[in-house]
Short mmCIF file of C-alpha atoms and ligand atoms in Angstrom, two decimals:
data_model
loop_
_atom_site.label_atom_id
_atom_site.label_comp_id
_atom_site.label_asym_id
_atom_site.label_seq_id
_atom_site.Cartn_x
_atom_site.Cartn_y
_atom_site.Cartn_z
CA ALA A 61 -11.88 20.92 -13.17
CA ILE A 62 -13.67 17.58 -13.60
CA ASN A 63 -11.56 16.80 -16.62
CA PRO A 64 -8.04 17.94 -15.80
CA GLN A 65 -5.89 18.23 -18.88
CA THR A 66 -2.41 18.33 -17.39
CA ILE A 67 -0.55 16.24 -14.80
CA ASN A 68 -0.48 19.27 -12.53
CA GLU A 69 -4.22 19.83 -12.83
CA LYS A 70 -4.74 16.13 -12.05
CA PHE A 71 -2.47 16.43 -9.01
CA LEU A 72 -4.22 19.55 -7.74
CA GLN A 73 -7.69 18.07 -8.22
CA ALA A 74 -6.80 15.18 -5.89
CA GLN A 75 -5.73 17.39 -3.02
CA PRO A 76 -5.81 17.40 -0.03
CA TYR A 77 -5.73 13.57 0.13
CA SER A 78 -3.41 13.12 -2.84
CA PHE A 79 -4.47 9.45 -3.06
CA PHE A 80 -4.35 8.10 -6.63
CA LEU A 81 -4.81 4.81 -8.44
CA THR A 82 -2.65 3.75 -11.37
CA LYS A 83 -3.89 4.12 -14.93
CA VAL A 84 -5.50 0.96 -16.35
CA SER A 85 -5.18 0.09 -20.07
CA GLY A 86 -8.45 -0.89 -21.70
CA ILE A 87 -10.96 1.02 -19.56
CA SER A 88 -12.72 4.28 -20.43
CA ASP A 89 -10.53 7.38 -20.26
CA LYS A 90 -12.90 8.92 -17.74
CA TYR A 91 -11.57 6.47 -15.12
CA ASN A 92 -7.94 7.31 -15.99
CA ASN A 93 -8.11 11.08 -16.48
CA THR A 94 -8.85 11.89 -12.85
CA TYR A 95 -7.43 10.55 -9.57
CA ALA A 96 -5.13 8.25 -11.55
CA MET A 97 -1.44 8.52 -12.42
CA ASP A 98 0.86 6.47 -14.62
CA ILE A 99 4.50 5.94 -13.67
CA LYS A 100 5.48 8.24 -16.54
CA ASP A 101 3.30 10.96 -15.01
CA LEU A 102 5.09 10.53 -11.66
CA LEU A 103 8.53 10.84 -13.27
CA SER A 104 7.50 13.59 -15.71
CA PRO A 105 9.29 16.99 -15.80
CA SER A 106 5.85 18.50 -14.96
CA MET A 107 6.21 16.98 -11.47
CA GLY A 108 9.69 18.46 -11.01
CA ASN A 109 13.13 18.77 -12.51
CA LEU A 110 14.72 15.53 -11.26
CA VAL A 111 18.23 15.64 -9.76
CA ALA A 112 18.32 12.13 -8.22
CA SER A 113 15.91 9.40 -7.14
CA CYS A 114 15.69 6.41 -4.82
CA GLN A 115 13.37 3.48 -5.59
CA PHE A 116 12.40 1.11 -2.76
CA ASN A 117 10.65 -1.99 -4.12
CA PHE A 118 10.21 -5.75 -4.25
CA MET A 119 10.40 -6.62 -7.99
CA PHE A 120 12.41 -4.65 -10.59
CA ASP A 121 12.72 -4.66 -14.36
CA ILE A 122 15.59 -2.16 -14.60
CA GLY A 123 15.48 -1.78 -18.41
CA TRP A 124 11.75 -1.08 -18.31
CA LEU A 125 12.13 1.25 -15.30
CA MET A 126 14.76 3.38 -17.03
CA LYS A 127 12.38 3.86 -19.98
CA GLN A 128 9.75 5.26 -17.60
CA TYR A 129 12.06 8.18 -16.77
CA PRO A 130 12.09 10.98 -19.36
CA SER A 131 15.28 10.67 -21.43
CA GLN A 132 16.90 13.72 -19.82
CA PHE A 133 16.52 12.11 -16.37
CA ARG A 134 17.91 8.65 -17.27
CA THR A 135 21.46 9.58 -16.31
CA LYS A 136 20.56 11.04 -12.89
CA PRO A 137 21.78 9.07 -9.85
CA LEU A 138 19.36 6.27 -8.97
CA LEU A 139 19.57 4.17 -5.79
CA ILE A 140 17.67 0.88 -5.84
CA VAL A 141 16.66 -0.48 -2.41
CA HIS A 142 15.81 -4.19 -2.60
CA GLY A 143 15.77 -7.39 -0.53
CA GLU A 144 17.48 -9.79 -2.94
CA GLN A 145 20.23 -12.14 -1.78
CA GLY A 146 22.77 -14.41 -3.51
CA ALA A 147 22.09 -15.31 -7.13
CA SER A 148 18.97 -13.15 -7.44
CA LYS A 149 20.94 -10.19 -6.06
CA ASN A 150 23.59 -10.80 -8.74
CA ALA A 151 20.87 -11.08 -11.39
CA LEU A 152 19.35 -7.77 -10.28
CA GLN A 153 22.75 -6.05 -10.37
CA GLY A 154 23.35 -7.63 -13.79
CA GLN A 155 20.26 -5.82 -15.11
CA ALA A 156 21.90 -2.50 -14.25
CA ILE A 157 25.24 -3.07 -15.98
CA PRO A 158 24.38 -0.74 -18.89
CA TYR A 159 23.53 2.08 -16.43
CA ASN A 160 26.46 3.59 -14.52
CA ASN A 161 24.14 5.96 -12.63
CA ILE A 162 22.50 3.09 -10.71
CA LYS A 163 23.63 1.99 -7.24
CA PHE A 164 22.15 -0.70 -5.00
CA CYS A 165 21.26 -1.05 -1.34
CA GLN A 166 20.39 -4.53 -0.10
CA ALA A 167 17.94 -4.39 2.80
CA LYS A 168 18.99 -6.95 5.41
CA LEU A 169 16.48 -9.75 5.95
CA GLU A 170 17.64 -11.70 8.97
CA ILE A 171 14.33 -13.35 9.84
CA MET A 172 13.18 -16.33 7.72
CA TYR A 173 10.52 -15.73 5.03
CA GLY A 174 10.83 -11.93 5.35
CA THR A 175 10.66 -9.88 2.17
CA HIS A 176 11.34 -6.30 1.16
CA HIS A 177 7.78 -5.35 0.13
CA THR A 178 8.10 -1.59 0.68
CA LYS A 179 7.33 0.45 -2.44
CA MET A 180 8.44 4.06 -2.17
CA MET A 181 10.00 6.70 -4.41
CA LEU A 182 12.20 9.51 -3.11
CA LEU A 183 12.35 12.12 -5.88
CA LEU A 184 14.89 14.92 -5.43
CA TYR A 185 14.26 17.96 -7.63
CA ASP A 186 16.19 21.19 -8.02
CA ASN A 187 13.50 22.86 -5.89
CA GLY A 188 12.69 20.26 -3.23
CA LEU A 189 11.96 16.62 -2.36
CA ARG A 190 8.83 14.54 -3.18
CA ILE A 191 7.89 11.20 -1.59
CA VAL A 192 5.60 8.65 -3.25
CA ILE A 193 4.38 5.70 -1.15
CA HIS A 194 2.66 3.10 -3.33
CA THR A 195 1.83 -0.53 -4.08
CA SER A 196 3.25 -1.29 -7.56
CA ASN A 197 6.31 -3.34 -8.40
CA LEU A 198 8.67 -1.73 -10.91
CA ILE A 199 7.69 -4.11 -13.69
CA GLN A 200 5.46 -3.39 -16.68
CA GLN A 201 2.53 -5.61 -15.75
CA ASP A 202 2.10 -3.97 -12.34
CA TRP A 203 1.23 -0.71 -14.15
CA HIS A 204 -0.87 -2.20 -16.98
CA GLN A 205 -4.26 -3.61 -15.94
CA LYS A 206 -4.27 -3.82 -12.13
CA THR A 207 -5.74 -1.64 -9.41
CA GLN A 208 -2.79 -0.11 -7.57
CA GLY A 209 -2.65 2.77 -5.07
CA MET A 210 -0.29 5.62 -4.38
CA TRP A 211 0.05 8.62 -2.08
CA ILE A 212 1.98 11.46 -3.68
CA SER A 213 3.47 14.10 -1.39
CA PRO A 214 3.74 17.75 -2.33
CA ILE A 215 7.20 19.02 -3.21
CA PHE A 216 8.73 19.57 0.23
CA PRO A 217 10.92 22.69 0.01
CA LYS A 218 14.42 22.86 1.42
CA LEU A 219 14.65 24.16 4.98
CA SER A 220 16.32 27.54 5.11
CA ASP A 221 19.64 26.72 6.79
CA ILE A 222 19.08 29.16 9.60
CA SER A 223 15.74 27.64 10.51
CA LYS A 224 15.90 25.85 13.83
CA ASP A 225 12.53 24.28 13.00
CA LYS A 226 13.18 20.69 12.11
CA GLY A 227 10.44 20.80 9.47
CA ASP A 228 8.06 18.14 10.75
CA SER A 229 4.26 18.03 10.52
CA VAL A 230 1.55 17.52 13.11
CA THR A 231 1.45 13.86 12.01
CA ASN A 232 5.22 13.45 12.72
CA PHE A 233 5.56 12.32 9.08
CA LYS A 234 9.24 13.35 8.90
CA ARG A 235 10.23 11.76 12.23
CA ASP A 236 8.54 8.48 11.30
CA LEU A 237 9.94 8.41 7.75
CA LEU A 238 13.46 9.00 9.09
CA GLU A 239 13.00 6.35 11.79
CA TYR A 240 11.88 3.90 9.09
CA ILE A 241 14.80 4.56 6.72
CA GLN A 242 17.33 4.64 9.58
CA ALA A 243 16.13 1.16 10.61
CA TYR A 244 17.84 -0.27 7.48
CA LYS A 245 21.21 0.73 9.02
CA ALA A 246 22.54 0.90 5.44
CA HIS A 247 25.36 3.31 4.57
CA GLN A 248 24.00 3.77 1.03
CA LEU A 249 20.90 5.45 2.55
CA LYS A 250 22.84 8.03 4.56
CA GLU A 251 22.76 10.68 1.83
CA TRP A 252 18.98 10.28 1.49
CA ILE A 253 18.55 10.50 5.28
CA ASP A 254 20.56 13.73 5.26
CA LEU A 255 18.43 15.04 2.38
CA ILE A 256 15.17 14.27 4.18
CA MET A 257 16.51 16.07 7.26
CA LYS A 258 17.17 19.18 5.16
CA HIS A 259 13.61 19.44 3.85
CA ASP A 260 10.51 21.05 5.32
CA MET A 261 7.77 18.41 5.56
CA SER A 262 5.45 20.44 7.76
CA SER A 263 2.66 20.20 5.16
CA ALA A 264 2.43 16.39 5.32
CA LYS A 265 -1.05 15.37 6.51
CA VAL A 266 -0.68 11.56 6.51
CA VAL A 267 0.74 9.28 9.20
CA VAL A 268 3.46 6.76 8.26
CA VAL A 269 2.66 3.13 9.15
CA GLY A 270 5.72 1.02 8.43
CA SER A 271 7.14 -2.39 9.32
CA VAL A 272 10.76 -3.40 9.72
CA PRO A 273 11.94 -6.95 10.44
CA GLY A 274 12.76 -7.68 14.07
CA ARG A 275 11.55 -8.66 17.49
CA HIS A 276 10.43 -5.28 18.76
CA VAL A 277 10.04 -4.67 22.51
CA ASP A 278 9.23 -1.84 24.91
CA ARG A 279 8.91 1.51 23.11
CA SER A 280 9.83 -0.06 19.77
CA LYS A 281 6.81 -2.35 19.97
CA SER A 282 4.51 0.54 18.97
CA LEU A 283 6.75 1.90 16.23
CA TRP A 284 5.81 -0.69 13.64
CA GLY A 285 3.10 -2.87 12.15
CA HIS A 286 -0.32 -3.27 13.69
CA MET A 287 0.92 -1.96 17.05
CA LYS A 288 1.79 1.38 15.40
CA LEU A 289 -1.74 1.38 13.98
CA ARG A 290 -3.07 0.67 17.49
CA LYS A 291 -1.02 3.54 18.98
CA VAL A 292 -2.11 6.02 16.28
CA LEU A 293 -5.79 5.09 16.70
CA TYR A 294 -5.47 5.27 20.49
CA GLU A 295 -4.12 8.83 20.20
CA HIS A 296 -5.92 10.14 17.11
CA GLY A 297 -8.70 7.69 16.32
CA PRO A 298 -12.47 8.11 16.43
CA SER A 299 -14.35 7.92 19.71
CA GLN A 300 -15.62 4.48 20.71
CA GLU A 301 -19.09 6.00 20.79
CA THR A 302 -19.00 7.08 17.15
CA VAL A 303 -17.76 3.82 15.62
CA LYS A 304 -18.90 1.13 18.05
CA THR A 305 -21.06 -0.56 15.39
CA TRP A 306 -18.83 0.23 12.39
CA PRO A 307 -17.18 -2.71 10.57
CA MET A 308 -13.49 -2.87 9.74
CA ILE A 309 -12.39 -3.66 6.18
CA GLY A 310 -9.16 -5.29 5.03
CA GLN A 311 -8.39 -5.38 1.29
CA PHE A 312 -5.24 -7.11 -0.02
CA SER A 313 -3.75 -9.30 -2.76
CA SER A 314 -2.21 -12.10 -0.71
CA ILE A 315 -2.78 -13.89 2.57
CA GLY A 316 -0.36 -15.54 4.97
CA SER A 317 -0.98 -18.34 7.40
CA MET A 318 -3.43 -17.10 10.04
CA GLY A 319 -2.91 -19.97 12.45
CA PRO A 320 -5.46 -22.67 13.36
CA ASN A 321 -8.44 -20.39 13.97
CA LYS A 322 -9.59 -16.76 13.86
CA GLU A 323 -8.78 -16.31 17.53
CA ASN A 324 -5.10 -17.10 16.95
CA TRP A 325 -4.29 -13.70 15.38
CA LEU A 326 -6.87 -12.34 12.92
CA CYS A 327 -9.70 -11.63 15.36
CA SER A 328 -7.55 -11.22 18.42
CA GLU A 329 -4.52 -8.92 18.22
CA TRP A 330 -4.94 -7.80 14.59
CA LYS A 331 -8.65 -6.97 14.79
CA GLN A 332 -8.04 -5.37 18.19
CA SER A 333 -5.59 -2.95 16.57
CA LEU A 334 -7.94 -2.08 13.71
CA GLY A 335 -10.75 -1.67 16.22
CA THR A 336 -8.83 0.63 18.55
CA THR A 337 -10.50 3.95 19.24
CA LYS A 338 -9.43 7.10 21.05
CA SER A 339 -8.26 6.16 24.55
CA SER A 340 -9.83 2.72 24.25
CA SER A 341 -8.35 -0.46 22.91
CA MET A 342 -11.28 -2.77 23.49
CA VAL A 343 -13.16 -4.01 20.45
CA SER A 344 -16.50 -5.69 20.83
CA SER A 345 -16.64 -9.02 19.00
CA ASN A 346 -19.79 -7.89 17.22
CA ASN A 347 -17.76 -5.43 15.12
CA ARG A 348 -17.67 -7.14 11.78
CA LEU A 349 -14.39 -7.69 9.94
CA MET A 350 -14.85 -7.77 6.17
CA LEU A 351 -12.06 -9.06 3.94
CA ILE A 352 -11.98 -8.00 0.28
CA PHE A 353 -9.97 -10.52 -1.70
CA PRO A 354 -10.34 -11.56 -5.37
CA SER A 355 -12.45 -14.67 -5.90
CA ARG A 356 -11.70 -17.29 -8.52
CA HIS A 357 -14.33 -15.73 -10.81
CA ASN A 358 -13.06 -12.18 -10.18
CA VAL A 359 -9.72 -13.33 -11.61
CA ARG A 360 -11.19 -15.43 -14.43
CA LEU A 361 -13.29 -12.53 -15.73
CA SER A 362 -10.59 -9.88 -15.21
CA LEU A 363 -8.98 -7.88 -18.04
CA GLU A 364 -5.81 -10.00 -17.72
CA GLY A 365 -7.75 -13.24 -17.21
CA TYR A 366 -6.19 -16.02 -15.11
CA PRO A 367 -2.66 -14.51 -15.50
CA ALA A 368 -3.80 -11.72 -13.14
CA GLY A 369 -3.61 -14.46 -10.54
CA GLY A 370 0.14 -14.60 -11.07
CA SER A 371 0.30 -11.57 -8.77
CA ILE A 372 -2.16 -12.96 -6.23
CA PRO A 373 0.07 -15.62 -4.66
CA TYR A 374 -2.37 -17.25 -2.21
CA THR A 375 -1.52 -20.97 -2.08
CA ALA A 376 -4.05 -23.82 -1.78
CA LYS A 377 -1.89 -25.28 1.00
CA THR A 378 -2.31 -22.16 3.13
CA ALA A 379 -5.98 -21.70 2.16
CA GLN A 380 -6.76 -25.29 3.16
CA LYS A 381 -5.50 -24.60 6.69
CA GLN A 382 -7.81 -21.64 7.20
CA LEU A 383 -11.25 -22.32 5.72
CA PHE A 384 -12.64 -20.16 8.53
CA LEU A 385 -11.65 -17.19 6.36
CA ASN A 386 -14.37 -18.08 3.83
CA ASP A 387 -17.00 -16.43 6.07
CA PHE A 388 -15.11 -13.13 5.87
CA PHE A 389 -14.44 -12.94 2.12
CA HIS A 390 -16.02 -10.27 -0.07
CA LEU A 391 -15.62 -9.74 -3.82
CA TRP A 392 -13.35 -7.22 -5.48
CA LYS A 393 -15.83 -4.70 -6.87
CA SER A 394 -14.87 -1.26 -8.18
CA GLU A 395 -17.63 -0.12 -10.52
CA GLY A 396 -17.24 3.46 -9.26
CA ARG A 397 -13.62 3.51 -10.36
CA GLY A 398 -14.21 1.43 -13.51
CA ARG A 399 -11.83 -1.20 -12.09
CA THR A 400 -13.91 -4.28 -11.22
CA ARG A 401 -11.91 -6.13 -13.90
CA ALA A 402 -8.57 -4.59 -12.93
CA MET A 403 -7.44 -7.04 -10.29
CA PRO A 404 -6.29 -5.46 -7.02
CA HIS A 405 -2.61 -5.34 -6.17
CA ILE A 406 -3.35 -2.37 -3.92
CA LYS A 407 -3.62 -3.12 -0.21
CA SER A 408 -5.91 -0.91 1.85
CA TYR A 409 -7.61 -0.97 5.23
CA CYS A 410 -10.35 1.19 6.67
CA ARG A 411 -13.19 1.48 9.12
CA THR A 412 -16.49 2.67 7.64
CA ILE A 413 -20.11 3.05 8.60
CA GLN A 414 -22.24 0.16 7.26
CA ASP A 415 -23.77 2.13 4.36
CA GLY A 416 -20.35 3.20 3.14
CA SER A 417 -20.93 6.94 3.41
CA LYS A 418 -18.35 7.71 6.10
CA ALA A 419 -14.94 6.44 7.20
CA ALA A 420 -13.10 6.90 10.49
CA TRP A 421 -9.70 6.26 8.83
CA PHE A 422 -8.12 4.83 5.69
CA ILE A 423 -4.73 3.21 5.00
CA VAL A 424 -3.01 2.44 1.70
CA THR A 425 0.07 0.21 2.19
CA SER A 426 2.28 -2.54 0.79
CA ALA A 427 1.18 -4.81 3.65
CA ASN A 428 -0.93 -7.87 2.79
CA LEU A 429 -2.98 -9.83 5.34
CA SER A 430 -0.09 -11.60 7.04
CA LYS A 431 1.67 -11.83 10.37
CA ALA A 432 4.93 -11.33 8.47
CA ALA A 433 3.79 -7.86 7.38
CA TRP A 434 1.75 -6.62 10.36
CA GLY A 435 3.63 -8.48 13.11
CA ALA A 436 2.64 -11.10 15.64
CA LEU A 437 2.83 -10.59 19.40
CA GLU A 438 5.10 -13.04 21.23
CA LYS A 439 6.22 -13.63 24.81
CA LYS A 440 2.76 -12.86 26.20
CA GLY A 441 2.54 -9.64 24.21
CA ALA A 442 5.95 -8.37 25.28
CA GLN A 443 7.39 -8.39 21.79
CA LEU A 444 6.11 -7.86 18.24
CA MET A 445 7.81 -10.10 15.67
CA ILE A 446 7.81 -8.72 12.12
CA ARG A 447 9.48 -10.50 9.18
CA SER A 448 9.16 -8.00 6.31
CA TYR A 449 9.72 -4.39 5.33
CA GLU A 450 6.41 -2.64 4.56
CA ILE A 451 5.28 0.97 4.37
CA GLY A 452 1.94 2.70 4.05
CA VAL A 453 0.22 5.95 4.93
CA MET A 454 -2.84 6.50 7.09
CA PHE A 455 -5.46 9.18 6.51
CA LEU A 456 -7.17 10.46 9.69
CA PRO A 457 -9.97 13.06 9.56
CA LYS A 458 -8.48 15.29 12.27
CA PHE A 459 -5.41 15.97 10.13
CA PHE A 460 -7.58 17.04 7.20
CA GLU A 461 -9.70 19.43 9.24
CA GLU A 462 -12.61 17.07 8.74
CA GLY A 463 -14.56 16.51 12.01
CA GLU A 464 -14.32 13.07 13.47
CA VAL A 465 -15.04 11.17 10.27
CA PHE A 466 -14.42 11.47 6.50
CA PRO A 467 -17.32 11.67 4.10
CA ILE A 468 -16.35 9.09 1.47
CA THR A 469 -17.39 8.05 -2.02
CA SER A 470 -16.30 5.65 -4.77
CA ASP A 471 -17.54 8.01 -7.49
CA PRO A 472 -14.85 10.33 -8.90
CA GLY A 473 -17.59 12.68 -10.16
CA ILE A 474 -18.85 13.21 -6.62
CA ALA A 475 -15.32 13.43 -5.21
CA SER A 476 -14.44 16.17 -7.71
CA THR A 477 -17.32 18.38 -6.60
CA THR A 478 -17.02 17.71 -2.87
CA ASN A 479 -14.05 17.11 -0.62
CA LYS A 480 -14.96 13.48 -0.06
CA LEU A 481 -12.20 10.89 0.24
CA LEU A 482 -12.34 8.72 -2.90
CA LEU A 483 -12.04 4.99 -2.14
CA PRO A 484 -10.60 2.38 -4.55
CA TYR A 485 -13.56 0.00 -4.31
CA ASP A 486 -17.37 0.00 -3.97
CA LEU A 487 -19.04 0.05 -0.56
CA PRO A 488 -20.70 -1.80 1.10
CA PRO A 489 -18.62 -4.85 0.15
CA THR A 490 -20.37 -7.82 -1.58
CA LEU A 491 -20.12 -11.30 -0.07
CA TYR A 492 -18.84 -14.13 -2.30
CA ASP A 493 -21.54 -16.28 -3.92
CA LYS A 494 -22.07 -19.58 -2.13
CA LYS A 495 -20.00 -21.50 -4.69
CA ASP A 496 -17.25 -18.95 -5.28
CA ARG A 497 -13.88 -19.47 -3.61
CA PRO A 498 -10.86 -17.25 -2.99
CA TRP A 499 -8.36 -17.21 -5.86
CA MET A 500 -5.48 -19.65 -5.30
CA TRP A 501 -2.59 -19.40 -7.72
CA ASP A 502 -1.25 -22.92 -7.50
CA ILE A 503 -4.24 -25.01 -8.57
CA PRO A 504 -5.61 -25.59 -12.11
CA TYR A 505 -8.80 -23.99 -13.46
CA MET A 506 -9.73 -25.98 -16.53
CA ASP A 507 -13.54 -25.98 -16.41
CA LEU A 508 -14.17 -22.36 -17.45
CA PRO A 509 -12.09 -20.24 -19.87
CA ASP A 510 -10.97 -16.74 -18.81
CA THR A 511 -11.49 -13.37 -20.59
CA ASN A 512 -8.99 -14.41 -23.25
CA GLY A 513 -10.35 -17.94 -23.66
CA ASN A 514 -7.50 -19.53 -21.73
CA VAL A 515 -7.43 -21.98 -18.84
CA TRP A 516 -4.95 -22.01 -15.95
CA CYS A 517 -2.49 -24.88 -15.46
CA PRO A 518 0.11 -23.76 -12.90
CA PHE A 519 2.47 -26.70 -13.26
O1 GNM B 542 4.52 -7.40 -2.60
C1 GNM B 542 4.38 -7.69 -3.78
O2 GNM B 542 4.27 -6.82 -4.63
C2 GNM B 542 4.44 -9.13 -4.18
C3 GNM B 542 4.97 -10.05 -3.31
N1 GNM B 542 5.06 -11.35 -3.64
C4 GNM B 542 4.68 -11.82 -4.86
C5 GNM B 542 4.82 -13.19 -5.23
BR1 GNM B 542 5.56 -14.36 -3.96
C6 GNM B 542 4.43 -13.65 -6.44
C7 GNM B 542 3.87 -12.78 -7.37
C8 GNM B 542 3.72 -11.43 -7.06
C9 GNM B 542 4.12 -10.95 -5.81
C10 GNM B 542 3.97 -9.54 -5.45
O3 GNM B 542 3.47 -8.74 -6.25
#
């Protein structure tokens, strides 16, 4: 049905990829009625009769979050997994004083500058368990006028006790999800680990790509970050022959320090991982890397205006050290999804044919373009150092019975009448104008007013 009327119809229409964007206030309904979910849709009784939930995230407004649950679910046990320490940890716990159903789990962050970026919902119903892996903070403005992504699992049924089958899928979704959650080594997560073990996730078609802080060596080196991506592409990726001229695309809402030049990390180890193909990890330098990141004018003309930039924390100090990135930048454009003015907080990566009609793989994740998120090889490649917790899911054609590549589109109308994977932005990407610059959140923009007639003075 091109115009689904119920949450369930919307969910069914988006299968088998089950990749949605968040609803955006202020754009035509036709861009919100299909392939888009609001947080209230996710938590609605139509999705399942909630028994308990677990919310992994970076930023929380607990009062607002509780209002997103239907009233009958607001007293169900809720575990909040966060990365706050000290005073901000106390402040977060202070927000939950009125709610005696809320417990906390502090993810340990033992490496400097690491953060708990992971955004994931574990939703336990009376008839099974659903996982949502997404990109939105649990604050109102992350669900208002931004482009955010989410993968919504089916309801995984309970394993029949007698079944010896451990309930995993061909993509080892369950094994990888358990390995990720076990890496927290947090006693508050034990009951959720036990619950995951008891459910049948054999229908999961996506691959988990997560990051946990640490200096990972030997077998662990390929469990996380861009080395997990490299391993998955080496085993399940496209043939070198098929994609040898295909560009790689990174799309994100913040950028870390890339080092002194593109050879330091971006176009060496990171690009090598994105460019890995079945049984071959060489990537020819002529494979283009295109980076989609909001420009100053993207932000100025957005629905939120300059304040959208408050969630695009790229600093002038970091930008100044890496002007080589300017050759890679492309605009945020999402005419197909009606979201050109809904600034991206989604992070996604893919490899597509130049004309944008096919993709070899697609990832939606919490991970921005940073060594902290994806990891940096150290000790001559013997260890992968990751600072932050991240999680995302990877779509590979072979697990969706698609040949070697996905047909893709950015037009929901086309997606609804074919089985094409629907992307969040327009392809091919559009280079910045000569004079445009990447958005930086810590410098003033006084010369031109934004959508709401305001200027930006971040002091
Ligand atoms: O992973 C995320 O969601 C985010 C991480 N860091 C942020 C900073 Br620093 C400032 C403003 C927004 C964000 C943000 O949204």
